[in-house]
GROMACS .gro file of C-alpha atoms in nm:
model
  451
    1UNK     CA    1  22.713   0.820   3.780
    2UNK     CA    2  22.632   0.625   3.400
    3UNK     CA    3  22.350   0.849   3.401
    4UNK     CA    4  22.547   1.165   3.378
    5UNK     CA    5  22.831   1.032   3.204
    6UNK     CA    6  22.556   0.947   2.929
    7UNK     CA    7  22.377   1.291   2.961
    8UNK     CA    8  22.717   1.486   2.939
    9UNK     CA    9  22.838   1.267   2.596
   10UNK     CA   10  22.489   1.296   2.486
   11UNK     CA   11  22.518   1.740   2.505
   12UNK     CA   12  22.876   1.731   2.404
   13UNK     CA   13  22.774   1.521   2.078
   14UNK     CA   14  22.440   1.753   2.005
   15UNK     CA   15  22.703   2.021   2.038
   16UNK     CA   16  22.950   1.922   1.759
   17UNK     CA   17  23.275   2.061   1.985
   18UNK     CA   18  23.611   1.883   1.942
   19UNK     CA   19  23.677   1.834   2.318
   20UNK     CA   20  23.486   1.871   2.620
   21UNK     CA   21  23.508   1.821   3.004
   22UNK     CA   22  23.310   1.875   3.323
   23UNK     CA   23  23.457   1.911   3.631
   24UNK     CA   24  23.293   1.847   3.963
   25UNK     CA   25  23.541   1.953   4.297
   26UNK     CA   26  23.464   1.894   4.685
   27UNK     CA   27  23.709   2.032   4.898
   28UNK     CA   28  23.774   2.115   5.282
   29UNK     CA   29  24.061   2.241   5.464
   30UNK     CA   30  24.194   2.393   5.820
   31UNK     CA   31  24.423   2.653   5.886
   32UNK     CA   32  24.640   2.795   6.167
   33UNK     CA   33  24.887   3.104   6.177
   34UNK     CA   34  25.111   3.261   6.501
   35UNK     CA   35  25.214   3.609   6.514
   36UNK     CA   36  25.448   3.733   6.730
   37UNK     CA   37  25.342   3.512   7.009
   38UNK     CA   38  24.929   3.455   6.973
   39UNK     CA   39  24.749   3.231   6.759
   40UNK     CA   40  24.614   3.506   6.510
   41UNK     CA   41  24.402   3.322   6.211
   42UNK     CA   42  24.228   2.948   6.300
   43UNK     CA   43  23.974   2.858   6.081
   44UNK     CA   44  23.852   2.586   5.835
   45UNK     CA   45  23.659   2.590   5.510
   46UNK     CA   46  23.500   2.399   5.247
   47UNK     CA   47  23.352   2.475   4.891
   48UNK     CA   48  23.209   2.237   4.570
   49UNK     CA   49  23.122   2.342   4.228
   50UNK     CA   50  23.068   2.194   3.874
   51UNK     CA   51  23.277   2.359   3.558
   52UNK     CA   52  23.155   2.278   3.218
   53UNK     CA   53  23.362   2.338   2.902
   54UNK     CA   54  23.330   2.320   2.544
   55UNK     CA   55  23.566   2.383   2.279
   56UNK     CA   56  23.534   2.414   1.945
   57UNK     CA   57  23.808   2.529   1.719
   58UNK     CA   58  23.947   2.888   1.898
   59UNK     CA   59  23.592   2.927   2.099
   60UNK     CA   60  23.589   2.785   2.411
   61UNK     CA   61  23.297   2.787   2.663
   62UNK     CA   62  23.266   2.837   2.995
   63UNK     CA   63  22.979   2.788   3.277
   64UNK     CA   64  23.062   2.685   3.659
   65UNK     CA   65  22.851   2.701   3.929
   66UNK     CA   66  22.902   2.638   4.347
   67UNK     CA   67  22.762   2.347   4.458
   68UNK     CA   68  22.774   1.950   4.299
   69UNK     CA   69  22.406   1.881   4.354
   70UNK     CA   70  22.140   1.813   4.065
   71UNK     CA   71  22.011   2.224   4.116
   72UNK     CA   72  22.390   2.370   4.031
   73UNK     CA   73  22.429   2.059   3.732
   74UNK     CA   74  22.088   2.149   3.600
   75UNK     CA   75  22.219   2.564   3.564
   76UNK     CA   76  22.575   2.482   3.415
   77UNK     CA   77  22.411   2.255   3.163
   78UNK     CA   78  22.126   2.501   3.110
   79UNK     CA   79  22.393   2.818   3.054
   80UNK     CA   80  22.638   2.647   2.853
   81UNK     CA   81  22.384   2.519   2.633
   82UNK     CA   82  22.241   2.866   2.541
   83UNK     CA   83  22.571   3.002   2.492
   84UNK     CA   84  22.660   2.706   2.230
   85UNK     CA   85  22.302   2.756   2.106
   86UNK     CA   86  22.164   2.347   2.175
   87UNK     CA   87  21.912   2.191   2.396
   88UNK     CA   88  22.048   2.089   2.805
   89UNK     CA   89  21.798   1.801   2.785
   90UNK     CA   90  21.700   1.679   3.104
   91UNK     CA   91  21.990   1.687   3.321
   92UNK     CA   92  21.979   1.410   3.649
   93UNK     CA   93  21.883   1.493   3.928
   94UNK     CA   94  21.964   1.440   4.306
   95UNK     CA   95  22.176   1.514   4.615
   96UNK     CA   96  22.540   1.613   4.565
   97UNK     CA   97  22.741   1.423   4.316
   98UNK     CA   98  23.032   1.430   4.483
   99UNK     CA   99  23.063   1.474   4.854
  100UNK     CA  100  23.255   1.739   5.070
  101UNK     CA  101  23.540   1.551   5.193
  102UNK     CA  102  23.543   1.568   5.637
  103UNK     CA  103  23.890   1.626   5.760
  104UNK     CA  104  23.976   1.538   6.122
  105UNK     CA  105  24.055   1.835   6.365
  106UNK     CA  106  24.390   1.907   6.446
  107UNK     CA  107  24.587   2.026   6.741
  108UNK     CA  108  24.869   2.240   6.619
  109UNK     CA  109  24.814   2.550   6.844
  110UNK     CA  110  25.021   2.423   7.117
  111UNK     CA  111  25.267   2.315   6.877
  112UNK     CA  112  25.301   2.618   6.703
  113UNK     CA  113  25.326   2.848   7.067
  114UNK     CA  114  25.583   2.550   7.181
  115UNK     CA  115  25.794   2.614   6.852
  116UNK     CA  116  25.773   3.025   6.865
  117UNK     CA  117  25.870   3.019   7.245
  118UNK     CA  118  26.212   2.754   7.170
  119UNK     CA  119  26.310   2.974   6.834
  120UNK     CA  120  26.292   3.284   7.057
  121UNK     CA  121  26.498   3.108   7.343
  122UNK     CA  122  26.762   3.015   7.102
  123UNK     CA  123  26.851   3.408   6.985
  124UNK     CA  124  26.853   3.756   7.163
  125UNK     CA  125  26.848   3.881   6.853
  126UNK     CA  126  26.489   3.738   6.729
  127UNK     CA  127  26.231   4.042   6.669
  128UNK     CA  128  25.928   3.858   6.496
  129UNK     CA  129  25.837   3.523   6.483
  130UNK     CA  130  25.524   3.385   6.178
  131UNK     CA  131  25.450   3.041   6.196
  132UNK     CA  132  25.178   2.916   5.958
  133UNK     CA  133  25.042   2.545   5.931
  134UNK     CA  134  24.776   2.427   5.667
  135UNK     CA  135  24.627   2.085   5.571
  136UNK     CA  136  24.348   2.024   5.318
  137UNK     CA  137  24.169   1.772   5.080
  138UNK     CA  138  24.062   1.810   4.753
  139UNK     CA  139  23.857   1.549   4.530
  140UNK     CA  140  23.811   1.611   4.119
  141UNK     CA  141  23.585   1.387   3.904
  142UNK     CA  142  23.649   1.490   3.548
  143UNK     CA  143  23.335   1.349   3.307
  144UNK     CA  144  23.538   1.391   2.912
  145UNK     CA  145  23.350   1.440   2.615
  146UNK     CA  146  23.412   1.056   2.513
  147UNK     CA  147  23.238   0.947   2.873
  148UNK     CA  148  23.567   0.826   3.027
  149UNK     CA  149  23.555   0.889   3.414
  150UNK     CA  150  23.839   1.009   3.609
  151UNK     CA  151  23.883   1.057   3.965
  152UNK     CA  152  24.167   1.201   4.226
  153UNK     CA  153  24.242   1.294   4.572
  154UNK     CA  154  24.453   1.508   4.670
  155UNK     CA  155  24.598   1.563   5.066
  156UNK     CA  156  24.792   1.886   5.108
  157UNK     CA  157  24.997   1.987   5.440
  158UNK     CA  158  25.228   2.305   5.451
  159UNK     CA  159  25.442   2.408   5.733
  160UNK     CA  160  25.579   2.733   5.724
  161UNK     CA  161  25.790   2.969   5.933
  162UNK     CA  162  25.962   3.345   5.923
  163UNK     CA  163  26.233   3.477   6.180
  164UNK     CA  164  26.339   3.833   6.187
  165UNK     CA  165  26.612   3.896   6.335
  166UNK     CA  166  26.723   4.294   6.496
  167UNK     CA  167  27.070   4.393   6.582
  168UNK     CA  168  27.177   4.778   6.585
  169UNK     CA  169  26.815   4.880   6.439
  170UNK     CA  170  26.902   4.669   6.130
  171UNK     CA  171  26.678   4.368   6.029
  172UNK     CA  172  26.722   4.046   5.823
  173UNK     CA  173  26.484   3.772   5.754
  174UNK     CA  174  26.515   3.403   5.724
  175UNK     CA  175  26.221   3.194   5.611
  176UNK     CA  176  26.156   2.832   5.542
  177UNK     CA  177  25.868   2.632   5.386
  178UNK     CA  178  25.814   2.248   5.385
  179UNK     CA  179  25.461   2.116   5.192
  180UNK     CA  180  25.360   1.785   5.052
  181UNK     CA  181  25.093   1.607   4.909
  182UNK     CA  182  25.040   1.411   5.228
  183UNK     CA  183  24.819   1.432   5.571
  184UNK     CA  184  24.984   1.593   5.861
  185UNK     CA  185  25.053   1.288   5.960
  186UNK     CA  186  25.263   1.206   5.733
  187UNK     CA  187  25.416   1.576   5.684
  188UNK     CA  188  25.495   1.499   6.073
  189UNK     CA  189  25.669   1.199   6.004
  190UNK     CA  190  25.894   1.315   5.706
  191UNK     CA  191  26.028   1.656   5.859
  192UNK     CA  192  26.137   1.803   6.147
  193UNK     CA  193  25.970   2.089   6.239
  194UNK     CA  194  26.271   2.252   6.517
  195UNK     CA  195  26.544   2.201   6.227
  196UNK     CA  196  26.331   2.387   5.987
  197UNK     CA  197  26.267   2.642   6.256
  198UNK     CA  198  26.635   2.654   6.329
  199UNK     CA  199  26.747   2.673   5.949
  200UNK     CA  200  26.525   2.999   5.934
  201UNK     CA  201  26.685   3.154   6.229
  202UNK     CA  202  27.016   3.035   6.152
  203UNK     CA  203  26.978   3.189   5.801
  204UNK     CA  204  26.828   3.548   5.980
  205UNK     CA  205  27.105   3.568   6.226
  206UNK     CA  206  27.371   3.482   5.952
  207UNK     CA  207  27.251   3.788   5.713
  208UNK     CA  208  27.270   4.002   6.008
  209UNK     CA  209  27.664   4.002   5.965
  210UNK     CA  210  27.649   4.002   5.593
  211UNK     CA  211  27.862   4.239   5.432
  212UNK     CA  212  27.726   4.438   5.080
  213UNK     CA  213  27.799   4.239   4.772
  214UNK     CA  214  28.015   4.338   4.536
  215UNK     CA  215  27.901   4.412   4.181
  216UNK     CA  216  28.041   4.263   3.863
  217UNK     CA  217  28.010   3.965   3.648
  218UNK     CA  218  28.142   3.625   3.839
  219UNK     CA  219  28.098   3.257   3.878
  220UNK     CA  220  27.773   3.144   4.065
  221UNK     CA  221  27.712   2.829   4.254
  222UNK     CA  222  27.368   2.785   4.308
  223UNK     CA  223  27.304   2.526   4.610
  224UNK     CA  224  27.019   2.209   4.615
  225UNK     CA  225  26.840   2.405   4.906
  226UNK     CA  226  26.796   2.681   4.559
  227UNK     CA  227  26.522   2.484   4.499
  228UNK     CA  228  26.503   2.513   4.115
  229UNK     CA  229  26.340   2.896   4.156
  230UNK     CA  230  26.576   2.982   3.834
  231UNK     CA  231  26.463   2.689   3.593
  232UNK     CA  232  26.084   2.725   3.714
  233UNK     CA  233  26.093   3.071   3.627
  234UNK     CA  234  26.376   3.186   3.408
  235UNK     CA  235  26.280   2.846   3.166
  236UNK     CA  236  25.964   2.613   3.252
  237UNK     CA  237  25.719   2.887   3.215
  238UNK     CA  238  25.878   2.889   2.870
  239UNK     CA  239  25.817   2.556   2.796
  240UNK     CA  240  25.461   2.565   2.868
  241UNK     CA  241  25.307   2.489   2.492
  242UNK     CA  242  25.037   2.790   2.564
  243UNK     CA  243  25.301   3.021   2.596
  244UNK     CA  244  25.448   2.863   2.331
  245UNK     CA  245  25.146   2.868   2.076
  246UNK     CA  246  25.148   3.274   2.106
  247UNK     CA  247  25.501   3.304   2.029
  248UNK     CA  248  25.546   3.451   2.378
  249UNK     CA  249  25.840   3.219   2.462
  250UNK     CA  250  26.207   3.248   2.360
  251UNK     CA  251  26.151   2.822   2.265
  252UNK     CA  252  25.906   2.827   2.020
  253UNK     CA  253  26.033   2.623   1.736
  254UNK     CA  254  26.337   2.524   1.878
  255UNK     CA  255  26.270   2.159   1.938
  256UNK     CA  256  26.539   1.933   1.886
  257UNK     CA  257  26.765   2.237   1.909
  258UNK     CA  258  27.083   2.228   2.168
  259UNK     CA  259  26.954   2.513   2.430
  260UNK     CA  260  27.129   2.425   2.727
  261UNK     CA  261  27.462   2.270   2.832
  262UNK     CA  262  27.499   1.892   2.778
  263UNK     CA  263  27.531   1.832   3.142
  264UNK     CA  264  27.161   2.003   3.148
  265UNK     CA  265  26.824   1.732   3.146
  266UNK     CA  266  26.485   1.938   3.274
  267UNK     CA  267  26.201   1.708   3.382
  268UNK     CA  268  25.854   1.787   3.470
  269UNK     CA  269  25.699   1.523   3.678
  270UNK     CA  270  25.361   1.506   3.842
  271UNK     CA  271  25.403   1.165   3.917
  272UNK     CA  272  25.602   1.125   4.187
  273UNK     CA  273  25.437   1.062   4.503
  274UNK     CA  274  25.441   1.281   4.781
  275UNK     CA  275  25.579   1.620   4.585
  276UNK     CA  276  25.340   1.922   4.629
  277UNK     CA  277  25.303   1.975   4.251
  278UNK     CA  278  25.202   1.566   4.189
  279UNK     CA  279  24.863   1.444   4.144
  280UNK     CA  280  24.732   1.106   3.980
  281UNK     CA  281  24.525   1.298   3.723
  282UNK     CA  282  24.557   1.623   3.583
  283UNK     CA  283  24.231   1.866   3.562
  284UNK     CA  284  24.156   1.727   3.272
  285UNK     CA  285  24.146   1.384   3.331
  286UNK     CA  286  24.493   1.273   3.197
  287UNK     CA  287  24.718   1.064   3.411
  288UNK     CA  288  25.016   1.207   3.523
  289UNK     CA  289  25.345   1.128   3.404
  290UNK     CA  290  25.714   1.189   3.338
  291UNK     CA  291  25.818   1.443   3.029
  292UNK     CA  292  26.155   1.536   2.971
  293UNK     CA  293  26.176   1.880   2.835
  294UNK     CA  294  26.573   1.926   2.800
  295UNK     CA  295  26.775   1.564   2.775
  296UNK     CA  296  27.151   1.672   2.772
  297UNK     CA  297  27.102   1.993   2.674
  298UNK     CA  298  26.865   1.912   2.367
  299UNK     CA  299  26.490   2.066   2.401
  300UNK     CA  300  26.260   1.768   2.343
  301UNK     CA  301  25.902   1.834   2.437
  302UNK     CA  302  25.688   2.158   2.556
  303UNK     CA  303  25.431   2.113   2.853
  304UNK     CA  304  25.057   2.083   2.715
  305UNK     CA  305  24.699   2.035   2.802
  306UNK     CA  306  24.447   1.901   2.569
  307UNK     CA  307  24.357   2.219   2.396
  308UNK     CA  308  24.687   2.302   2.289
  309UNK     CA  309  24.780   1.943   2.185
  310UNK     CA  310  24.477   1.928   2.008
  311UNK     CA  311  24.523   2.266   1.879
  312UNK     CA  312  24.909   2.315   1.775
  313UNK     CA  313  24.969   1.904   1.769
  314UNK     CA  314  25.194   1.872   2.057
  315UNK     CA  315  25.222   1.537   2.232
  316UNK     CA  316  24.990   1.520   2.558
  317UNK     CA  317  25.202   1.541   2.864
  318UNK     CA  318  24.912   1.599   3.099
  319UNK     CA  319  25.010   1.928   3.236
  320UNK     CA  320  24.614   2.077   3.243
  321UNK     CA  321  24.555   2.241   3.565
  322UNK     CA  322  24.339   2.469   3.741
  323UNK     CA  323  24.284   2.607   4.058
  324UNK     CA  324  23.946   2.547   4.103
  325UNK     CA  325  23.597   2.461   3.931
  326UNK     CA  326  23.560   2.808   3.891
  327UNK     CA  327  23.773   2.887   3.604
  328UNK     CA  328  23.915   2.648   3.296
  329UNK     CA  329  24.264   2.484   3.295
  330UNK     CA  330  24.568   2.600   3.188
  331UNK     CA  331  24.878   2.434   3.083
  332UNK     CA  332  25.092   2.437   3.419
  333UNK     CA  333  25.436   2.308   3.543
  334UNK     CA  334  25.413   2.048   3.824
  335UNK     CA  335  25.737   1.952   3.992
  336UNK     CA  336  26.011   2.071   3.761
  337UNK     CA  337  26.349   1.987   3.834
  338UNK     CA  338  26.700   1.931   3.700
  339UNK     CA  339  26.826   1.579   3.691
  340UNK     CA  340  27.134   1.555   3.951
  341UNK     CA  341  27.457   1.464   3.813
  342UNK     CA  342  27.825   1.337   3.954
  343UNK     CA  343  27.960   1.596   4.095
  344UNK     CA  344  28.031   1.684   4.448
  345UNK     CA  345  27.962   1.996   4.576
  346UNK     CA  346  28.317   2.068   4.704
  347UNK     CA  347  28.437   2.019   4.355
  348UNK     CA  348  28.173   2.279   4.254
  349UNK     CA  349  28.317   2.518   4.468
  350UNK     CA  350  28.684   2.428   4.404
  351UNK     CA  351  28.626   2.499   4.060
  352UNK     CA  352  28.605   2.905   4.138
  353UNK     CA  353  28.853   3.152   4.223
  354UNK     CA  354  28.616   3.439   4.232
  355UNK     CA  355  28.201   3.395   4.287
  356UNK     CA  356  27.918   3.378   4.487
  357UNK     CA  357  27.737   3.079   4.648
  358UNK     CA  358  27.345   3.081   4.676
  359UNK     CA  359  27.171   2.927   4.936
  360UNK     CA  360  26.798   3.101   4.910
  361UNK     CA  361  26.669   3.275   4.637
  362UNK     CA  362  26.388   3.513   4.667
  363UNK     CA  363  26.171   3.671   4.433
  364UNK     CA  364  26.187   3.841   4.077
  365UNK     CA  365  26.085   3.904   3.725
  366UNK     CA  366  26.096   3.695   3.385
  367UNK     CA  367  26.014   3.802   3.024
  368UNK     CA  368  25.916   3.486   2.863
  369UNK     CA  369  25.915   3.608   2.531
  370UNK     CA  370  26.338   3.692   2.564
  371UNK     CA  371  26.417   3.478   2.870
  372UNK     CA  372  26.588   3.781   3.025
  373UNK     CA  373  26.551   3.775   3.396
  374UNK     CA  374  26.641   3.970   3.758
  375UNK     CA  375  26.627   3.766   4.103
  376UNK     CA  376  26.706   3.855   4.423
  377UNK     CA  377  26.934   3.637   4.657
  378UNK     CA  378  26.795   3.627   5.029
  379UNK     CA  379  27.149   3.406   5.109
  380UNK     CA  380  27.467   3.413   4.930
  381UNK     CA  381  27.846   3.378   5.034
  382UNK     CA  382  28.124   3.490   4.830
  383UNK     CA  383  28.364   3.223   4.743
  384UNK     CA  384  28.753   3.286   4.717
  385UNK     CA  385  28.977   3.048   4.578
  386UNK     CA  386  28.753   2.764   4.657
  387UNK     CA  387  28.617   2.824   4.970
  388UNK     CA  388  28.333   2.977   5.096
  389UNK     CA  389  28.390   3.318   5.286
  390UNK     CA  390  28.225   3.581   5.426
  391UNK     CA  391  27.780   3.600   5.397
  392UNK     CA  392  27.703   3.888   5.133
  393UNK     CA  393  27.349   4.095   5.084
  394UNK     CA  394  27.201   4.278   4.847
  395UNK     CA  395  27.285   4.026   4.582
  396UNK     CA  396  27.068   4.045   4.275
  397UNK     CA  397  27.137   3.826   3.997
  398UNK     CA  398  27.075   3.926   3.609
  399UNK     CA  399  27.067   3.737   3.290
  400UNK     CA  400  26.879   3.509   3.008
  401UNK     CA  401  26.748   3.206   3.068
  402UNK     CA  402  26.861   3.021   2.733
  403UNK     CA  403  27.216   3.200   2.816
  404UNK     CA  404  27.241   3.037   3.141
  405UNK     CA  405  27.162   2.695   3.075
  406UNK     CA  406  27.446   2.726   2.799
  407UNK     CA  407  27.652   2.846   3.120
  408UNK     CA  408  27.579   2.555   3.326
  409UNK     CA  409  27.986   2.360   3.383
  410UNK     CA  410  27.832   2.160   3.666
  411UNK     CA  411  27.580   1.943   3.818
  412UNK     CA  412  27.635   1.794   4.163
  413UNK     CA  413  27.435   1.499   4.307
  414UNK     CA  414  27.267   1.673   4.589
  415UNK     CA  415  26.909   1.726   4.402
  416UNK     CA  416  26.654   1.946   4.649
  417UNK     CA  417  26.312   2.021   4.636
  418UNK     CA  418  26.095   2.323   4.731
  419UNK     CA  419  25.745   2.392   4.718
  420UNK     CA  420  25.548   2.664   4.666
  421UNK     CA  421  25.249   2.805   4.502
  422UNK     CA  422  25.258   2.850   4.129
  423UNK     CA  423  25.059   3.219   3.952
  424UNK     CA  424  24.966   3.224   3.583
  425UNK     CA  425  24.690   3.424   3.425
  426UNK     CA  426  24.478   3.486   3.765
  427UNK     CA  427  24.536   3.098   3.901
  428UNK     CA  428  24.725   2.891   4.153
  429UNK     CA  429  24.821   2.596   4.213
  430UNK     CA  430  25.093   2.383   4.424
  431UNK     CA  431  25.408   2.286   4.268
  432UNK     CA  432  25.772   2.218   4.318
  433UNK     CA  433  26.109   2.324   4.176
  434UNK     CA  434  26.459   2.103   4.219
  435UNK     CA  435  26.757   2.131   4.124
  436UNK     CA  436  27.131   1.958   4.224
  437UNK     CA  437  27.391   2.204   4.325
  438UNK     CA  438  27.428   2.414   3.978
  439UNK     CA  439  27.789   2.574   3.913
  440UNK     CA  440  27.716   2.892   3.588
  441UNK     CA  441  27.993   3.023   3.468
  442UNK     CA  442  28.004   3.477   3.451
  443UNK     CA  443  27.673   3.573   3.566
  444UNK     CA  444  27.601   3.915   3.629
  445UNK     CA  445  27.566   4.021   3.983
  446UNK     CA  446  27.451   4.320   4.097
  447UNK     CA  447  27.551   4.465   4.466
  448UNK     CA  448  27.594   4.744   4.663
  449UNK     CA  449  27.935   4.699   4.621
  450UNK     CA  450  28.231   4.819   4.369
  451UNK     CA  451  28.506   4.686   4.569
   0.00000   0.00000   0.00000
């Protein structure tokens, strides 16, 4: 290992950049889906590979290669060197530098039949049934330009499952998702995998009765079970200082600016052990760590990786990630959440006469440059007077960002989390959203409804 720490400082030097890194990943994982009864995808998979960058000023340079072994070190060095125009020197040489991690076989075909049979025993009404189960390991050493050495593991399980649900030729899904940064094991230990499946038909079978929604602007409570989909998407993205740096963000410039309500604080945190976004390291080699982006409403800090802290002068927050060795890093949420606050949920809801609770959100569309945004609600209730009513669909919810943190008039205490795979510029990677219940005053709802 001092031998390529020295060789990498040695090319990095000879190349006069401002920052460099190489990145070496190992990784291995299994897989296991049910359809409709059978056990339709099992498999497992590995891959390794060394990414090499350079940056100098706005050039940045590239090379990656499969493999960690002394042949695939000796061609990154070899092709990033003639594209910065310097000698690779004599790169070392040897067996792989950093070995495929071997992850124990497990069992959960049985499982996954036992928990497709019980969901379908519970409901006439259940037409499909996906189940999906995933566990991997990934290990990063991160070489800098400065010869500092930086290492991380990473344990991923997911548990997933879909219900659709038929009555009268009409259908209505209910899905749920639990994923951590844990072994099975431990996923095992920390969930129960009936509730979830339960929760996902219960949701299904609820919708089925729904009634259209009706259109207008209104009061919204959005639930902890929410999962922060709004403030990833309608605001973090926004936050992230790349974004930022090509005035594609509705924030840039605004720190120290009031943006949201003072009841509003928005932390990114990829420290905190367990959550699918957290990590000990980011892929650049910086530790993870706590940043508070709003703190009563006031914006304080933007996400950034080393480029654009080095670049626009933004403090480091250690939010460079990438989703493999293959490509460079990016500056990425990792679990993003609102801070809870005091208030209990049934106060939430006693606080409106006319509006709609949400449960689940589903997907949608964000302009980062405005903030203006359009999600769709996979569970909502109206809410009369205080109490939650009848189950409504079609609900689509439309607005601004900025605008609806302004809107926020409570925070319960109830904070959730939910996980989920993160997509920016051709790259993913796992992260999490959370959020207390969240009561936003006159949103606009669309429906399928006037009345």
């Amino acid at each position: 290992m001092d031998s390529l720490r020295d060789y990498w400082s040695s090319l990095c030097s000879r190349s006069e950049i401002v920052l460099g890194d190489l990145y070496l990943q190992s990784s291995s994982g299994h897989h296991m889906t049910l359809d409709d009864g059978r056990l339709e995808d099992i498999g497992s998979s590995s891959s390794s590979g060394i990414g090499a960058r350079l940056l100098r000023g706005e050039e940045t340079i590239y090379a990656s290669r499969n493999g960690t072994d002394g042949n695939a070190l000796k061609t990154v060095m070899e092709e990033i060197s003639t594209l910065r125009g310097c000698g690779a020197g004599r790169a070392p040489e040897g067996d792989s530098l950093l070995a495929i991690p071997v992850l124990p076989s497990v069992a959960m075909g049985d499982e996954l039949i036992r928990l497709d049979r019980k969901i379908r025993s519970l409901s006439s009404k259940v037409a499909q049934v996906s189940l999906a189960f995933s566990s991997s390991e990934k290990n990063v050493l991160i070489i800098r330009e400065d010869g500092s050495v930086c290492r991380d593991k990473r344990r991923y399980s997911m548990y997933s499952v879909n219900v659709v649900a038929e009555k009268d030729g009409y259908l209505q899904t209910g899905s749920r998702v639990v994923a951590q940064m844990t072994d099975i094991d431990g996923l095992l230990r920390k969930h129960d995998l009936d509730e979830i499946a339960s929760e996902a038909l219960r949701t299904a079978e609820t919708m089925l009765e729904a009634t259209l929604c009706p259109a207008g602007a209104m009061d919204v409570v959005f639930a902890g079970e929410a999962g922060g989909t709004m403030i990833h998407e309608a605001c973090g993205h926004g936050m992230e200082a790349d974004i930022v740096e090509k005035d594609f963000s509705v924030y840039r410039g605004r720190i120290g600016e009031t943006i949201a309500s003072p009841s509003v604080t928005i932390v990114d945190d990829g420290s905190i052990p367990g959550l699918y976004g957290s990590f000990e390291v980011d892929d650049e080699g910086t530790p993870s760590r706590r940043n508070v982006l709003v703190d009563k409403g006031v914006l304080k800090a933007y996400m950034t990786d080393r480029q654009t802290s080095e670049r626009v002068g933004f403090p480091l927050t250690g939010n460079g990630r990438r989703s493999s060795y293959r490509v460079p890093p990016q500056v990425r949420m990792s679990n993003t959440f609102v801070e809870p606050g005091e208030i209990a949920m049934d106060e939430l809801l006693g606080a409106v006469d006319n509006g709609l609770l949400v449960r689940q959100m589903g997907g949608g569309e964000v302009n980062p440059t405005s903030g203006d945004f359009v999600f769709h609600v996979t569970e909502g209730y109206l809410v009369k007077r205080g109490k939650v009513t009848v189950p409504v669909r079609g609900a689509i919810l439309t607005g601004n960002g900025p605008d609806v943190l302004r809107r926020v008039v409570g925070v319960g205490t109830d904070l959730r989390f939910l996980p989920g795979m993160c997509g920016k510029g051709g790259q993913s990677v796992p992260v999490t959203d959370g959020q207390p219940a969240l009561l936003v005053e006159n949103i606009t709802v669309g429906g399928s409804s006037t009345d």
